[in-house]
Short mmCIF file of C-alpha atoms in Angstrom, two decimals:
data_model
loop_
_atom_site.label_atom_id
_atom_site.label_comp_id
_atom_site.label_asym_id
_atom_site.label_seq_id
_atom_site.Cartn_x
_atom_site.Cartn_y
_atom_site.Cartn_z
CA UNK A 1 162.97 -113.48 86.15
CA UNK A 2 165.83 -111.04 85.79
CA UNK A 3 168.62 -111.30 88.32
CA UNK A 4 170.28 -108.42 90.10
CA UNK A 5 173.26 -109.14 92.29
CA UNK A 6 174.20 -106.77 95.09
CA UNK A 7 177.47 -107.04 96.96
CA UNK A 8 178.36 -107.10 99.77
CA UNK A 9 175.28 -108.31 101.59
CA UNK A 10 176.49 -106.84 104.83
CA UNK A 11 179.38 -104.76 106.04
CA UNK A 12 180.54 -103.50 109.40
CA UNK A 13 183.18 -100.83 109.52
CA UNK A 14 184.57 -98.02 111.60
CA UNK A 15 183.39 -94.45 111.45
CA UNK A 16 185.22 -92.46 108.80
CA UNK A 17 185.60 -95.37 106.40
CA UNK A 18 184.30 -95.19 102.84
CA UNK A 19 182.23 -98.14 101.72
CA UNK A 20 181.47 -99.20 98.16
CA UNK A 21 178.39 -101.24 97.26
CA UNK A 22 178.08 -102.89 93.86
CA UNK A 23 174.90 -103.61 91.94
CA UNK A 24 175.05 -105.84 88.87
CA UNK A 25 172.33 -106.88 86.47
CA UNK A 26 173.37 -110.38 85.49
CA UNK A 27 171.13 -111.21 82.57
CA UNK A 28 169.98 -107.96 81.02
CA UNK A 29 171.35 -104.55 80.19
CA UNK A 30 169.98 -102.09 82.70
CA UNK A 31 169.50 -98.64 81.26
CA UNK A 32 168.40 -97.30 84.62
CA UNK A 33 169.42 -98.21 88.13
CA UNK A 34 167.94 -96.95 91.36
CA UNK A 35 169.41 -96.72 94.84
CA UNK A 36 167.27 -96.84 97.95
CA UNK A 37 167.86 -96.86 101.67
CA UNK A 38 165.54 -98.36 104.21
CA UNK A 39 165.41 -97.91 107.96
CA UNK A 40 163.86 -100.57 110.22
CA UNK A 41 160.10 -100.89 109.84
CA UNK A 42 160.01 -98.13 107.23
CA UNK A 43 159.48 -98.09 103.50
CA UNK A 44 162.16 -97.74 100.87
CA UNK A 45 163.39 -94.20 100.35
CA UNK A 46 164.63 -93.40 96.87
CA UNK A 47 168.08 -91.85 97.03
CA UNK A 48 168.97 -91.45 93.37
CA UNK A 49 168.20 -92.55 89.85
CA UNK A 50 171.08 -93.38 87.59
CA UNK A 51 171.07 -93.74 83.81
CA UNK A 52 174.02 -95.40 82.15
CA UNK A 53 176.66 -92.91 81.09
CA UNK A 54 174.96 -89.96 82.79
CA UNK A 55 175.27 -88.33 86.16
CA UNK A 56 172.87 -89.62 88.76
CA UNK A 57 169.80 -87.63 89.69
CA UNK A 58 169.62 -87.32 93.45
CA UNK A 59 166.44 -86.91 95.48
CA UNK A 60 166.02 -83.83 97.58
CA UNK A 61 167.94 -84.05 100.81
CA UNK A 62 170.41 -86.69 99.61
CA UNK A 63 173.99 -85.40 99.60
CA UNK A 64 175.61 -86.26 96.30
CA UNK A 65 179.11 -85.73 97.72
CA UNK A 66 178.31 -88.15 100.51
CA UNK A 67 176.71 -90.84 98.37
CA UNK A 68 178.70 -91.19 95.17
CA UNK A 69 176.95 -93.10 92.42
CA UNK A 70 178.64 -94.41 89.32
CA UNK A 71 176.84 -96.17 86.46
CA UNK A 72 179.59 -96.67 83.94
CA UNK A 73 178.14 -99.68 82.17
CA UNK A 74 174.77 -101.22 81.43
CA UNK A 75 175.38 -103.97 83.97
CA UNK A 76 177.08 -102.24 86.88
CA UNK A 77 176.30 -99.38 89.21
CA UNK A 78 178.14 -98.56 92.42
CA UNK A 79 177.21 -96.57 95.48
CA UNK A 80 180.04 -95.29 97.64
CA UNK A 81 179.21 -93.99 101.08
CA UNK A 82 182.09 -91.64 101.79
CA UNK A 83 183.41 -91.06 105.31
CA UNK A 84 180.57 -93.09 106.77
CA UNK A 85 179.24 -92.30 110.23
CA UNK A 86 176.85 -94.20 112.50
CA UNK A 87 173.85 -92.27 111.15
CA UNK A 88 174.61 -93.75 107.71
CA UNK A 89 173.89 -97.22 109.06
CA UNK A 90 170.97 -98.56 107.09
CA UNK A 91 169.78 -101.17 104.60
CA UNK A 92 170.78 -100.08 101.08
CA UNK A 93 168.98 -101.61 98.12
CA UNK A 94 169.59 -101.24 94.41
CA UNK A 95 167.33 -102.03 91.51
CA UNK A 96 167.77 -102.21 87.77
CA UNK A 97 165.37 -101.74 84.90
CA UNK A 98 165.15 -100.83 81.26
CA UNK A 99 163.96 -97.42 82.39
CA UNK A 100 160.58 -97.47 80.69
CA UNK A 101 157.18 -97.25 82.32
CA UNK A 102 156.16 -100.72 81.15
CA UNK A 103 159.30 -102.38 82.48
CA UNK A 104 159.51 -103.63 86.06
CA UNK A 105 162.35 -103.03 88.45
CA UNK A 106 164.47 -105.94 89.54
CA UNK A 107 165.93 -105.59 93.00
CA UNK A 108 169.10 -106.76 94.64
CA UNK A 109 168.97 -108.45 98.01
CA UNK A 110 170.24 -105.34 99.76
CA UNK A 111 173.32 -104.43 101.77
CA UNK A 112 173.13 -103.98 105.49
CA UNK A 113 175.63 -101.33 106.49
CA UNK A 114 176.62 -100.90 110.12
CA UNK A 115 179.01 -98.12 111.07
CA UNK A 116 180.58 -98.38 114.50
CA UNK B 1 155.85 -88.14 97.99
CA UNK B 2 154.32 -91.43 96.98
CA UNK B 3 151.53 -91.15 94.44
CA UNK B 4 149.63 -94.09 95.88
CA UNK B 5 147.76 -94.85 99.10
CA UNK B 6 147.23 -98.28 100.61
CA UNK B 7 145.87 -99.65 103.88
CA UNK B 8 148.59 -100.06 106.48
CA UNK B 9 147.81 -103.69 107.18
CA UNK B 10 145.54 -106.55 106.20
CA UNK B 11 145.00 -110.04 107.44
CA UNK B 12 144.00 -113.17 105.61
CA UNK B 13 143.48 -116.83 106.35
CA UNK B 14 145.63 -119.37 104.61
CA UNK B 15 144.23 -120.70 101.32
CA UNK B 16 141.71 -117.89 101.05
CA UNK B 17 141.81 -115.15 98.38
CA UNK B 18 143.26 -111.77 99.30
CA UNK B 19 142.36 -108.47 97.68
CA UNK B 20 144.89 -105.70 98.31
CA UNK B 21 143.61 -102.26 97.27
CA UNK B 22 145.58 -99.27 96.04
CA UNK B 23 144.47 -95.75 95.20
CA UNK B 24 146.39 -93.75 92.60
CA UNK B 25 144.00 -90.94 91.85
CA UNK B 26 146.68 -88.65 90.34
CA UNK B 27 148.01 -91.22 87.90
CA UNK B 28 148.94 -89.84 84.49
CA UNK B 29 147.93 -91.43 81.22
CA UNK B 30 151.28 -93.07 80.57
CA UNK B 31 152.06 -94.26 84.09
CA UNK B 32 152.00 -97.98 84.71
CA UNK B 33 150.87 -99.54 87.97
CA UNK B 34 153.46 -101.82 89.53
CA UNK B 35 153.22 -104.11 92.54
CA UNK B 36 156.14 -105.40 94.55
CA UNK B 37 156.40 -107.26 97.82
CA UNK B 38 159.14 -107.39 100.41
CA UNK B 39 160.03 -110.00 102.98
CA UNK B 40 162.06 -108.97 106.03
CA UNK B 41 165.73 -108.26 105.32
CA UNK B 42 165.32 -108.82 101.59
CA UNK B 43 165.02 -106.60 98.58
CA UNK B 44 161.55 -106.19 97.08
CA UNK B 45 160.29 -108.77 94.64
CA UNK B 46 158.38 -107.89 91.48
CA UNK B 47 154.80 -109.17 91.51
CA UNK B 48 152.89 -107.74 88.57
CA UNK B 49 152.29 -104.58 86.56
CA UNK B 50 149.74 -103.19 84.14
CA UNK B 51 148.42 -100.13 82.33
CA UNK B 52 144.68 -100.44 81.68
CA UNK B 53 143.65 -104.04 81.24
CA UNK B 54 143.53 -106.62 83.97
CA UNK B 55 146.67 -108.74 84.12
CA UNK B 56 147.34 -112.27 85.31
CA UNK B 57 150.57 -114.09 86.01
CA UNK B 58 151.63 -117.09 88.04
CA UNK B 59 151.87 -115.04 91.23
CA UNK B 60 148.77 -112.87 91.17
CA UNK B 61 146.15 -110.97 89.25
CA UNK B 62 145.88 -107.22 88.88
CA UNK B 63 142.48 -105.62 88.46
CA UNK B 64 142.62 -102.01 87.27
CA UNK B 65 139.62 -99.72 87.58
CA UNK B 66 138.21 -98.32 84.38
CA UNK B 67 139.21 -94.77 85.39
CA UNK B 68 142.66 -96.09 86.45
CA UNK B 69 142.42 -94.27 89.76
CA UNK B 70 142.60 -97.48 91.73
CA UNK B 71 143.69 -101.06 91.38
CA UNK B 72 143.51 -104.30 93.32
CA UNK B 73 146.13 -106.98 93.65
CA UNK B 74 144.54 -110.39 93.98
CA UNK B 75 146.26 -113.37 95.52
CA UNK B 76 143.99 -116.25 94.66
CA UNK B 77 145.00 -118.54 97.51
CA UNK B 78 147.12 -117.01 100.21
CA UNK B 79 149.92 -119.10 101.66
CA UNK B 80 152.12 -118.42 104.65
CA UNK B 81 154.88 -117.47 102.23
CA UNK B 82 152.74 -114.60 100.94
CA UNK B 83 153.08 -112.77 104.25
CA UNK B 84 155.01 -109.63 103.31
CA UNK B 85 154.73 -105.89 102.79
CA UNK B 86 153.06 -105.18 99.46
CA UNK B 87 153.85 -101.95 97.64
CA UNK B 88 151.81 -100.38 94.87
CA UNK B 89 153.63 -97.83 92.72
CA UNK B 90 152.58 -95.78 89.73
CA UNK B 91 155.31 -94.34 87.58
CA UNK B 92 156.89 -93.58 84.26
CA UNK B 93 159.92 -95.81 84.66
CA UNK B 94 162.20 -93.04 85.84
CA UNK B 95 160.69 -92.12 89.16
CA UNK B 96 159.64 -94.92 91.47
CA UNK B 97 158.55 -93.68 94.88
CA UNK B 98 157.51 -96.23 97.45
CA UNK B 99 154.74 -95.50 99.91
CA UNK B 100 154.40 -97.29 103.26
CA UNK B 101 152.76 -100.32 101.63
CA UNK B 102 150.35 -102.86 103.12
CA UNK B 103 151.62 -105.40 105.61
CA UNK B 104 149.82 -108.64 104.87
CA UNK B 105 149.57 -111.23 107.61
CA UNK B 106 148.47 -114.75 106.70
CA UNK B 107 146.95 -116.83 109.46
CA UNK B 108 147.29 -120.63 109.39
#
């Protein structure tokens, strides 16, 4: 199946630091990428949908100035958590797809972010 | 909000079939039904998807009701490695909202 690489897999940093997470589709051109966050024992919460070359569409309640998403190419999207604080600690997961209803999403392995 | 509802948890014995139900009563005509599963501390894994007809692949089968308001994921012989949270999603490819999913436990 299609491969999506997410990096880093985990990061620990001090409060106030900005953290960038990369999501790459390795063997197909992803028209659409999705970013999720997941708290322990909860489901995935969609943060934003990103189409290549366009601004990301953020879900209600997600601060776009806090979570910067860039999708400059068909194989790379980045999520930057700006001025991270302990409440931003979570498991962040990206996925990539061709953006059509009959195409599945392919997920990265997630990034565990811990803010001290 | 998620457009699907699933039981919170199910249990199965190893090597027995498992039928995981999903209701999607508000599904639109062009929405596909997708199933994913997630192991702890990993990203979800694609299982299967379909529109109207039943679908089979190496992992599972998907049985879709004639009115498309419900579907069932079928694992033909559950193994311990199938223990995971299973998510059913209906969508148009641009808006995937995950519900709580079904936590499947497989007993040896």
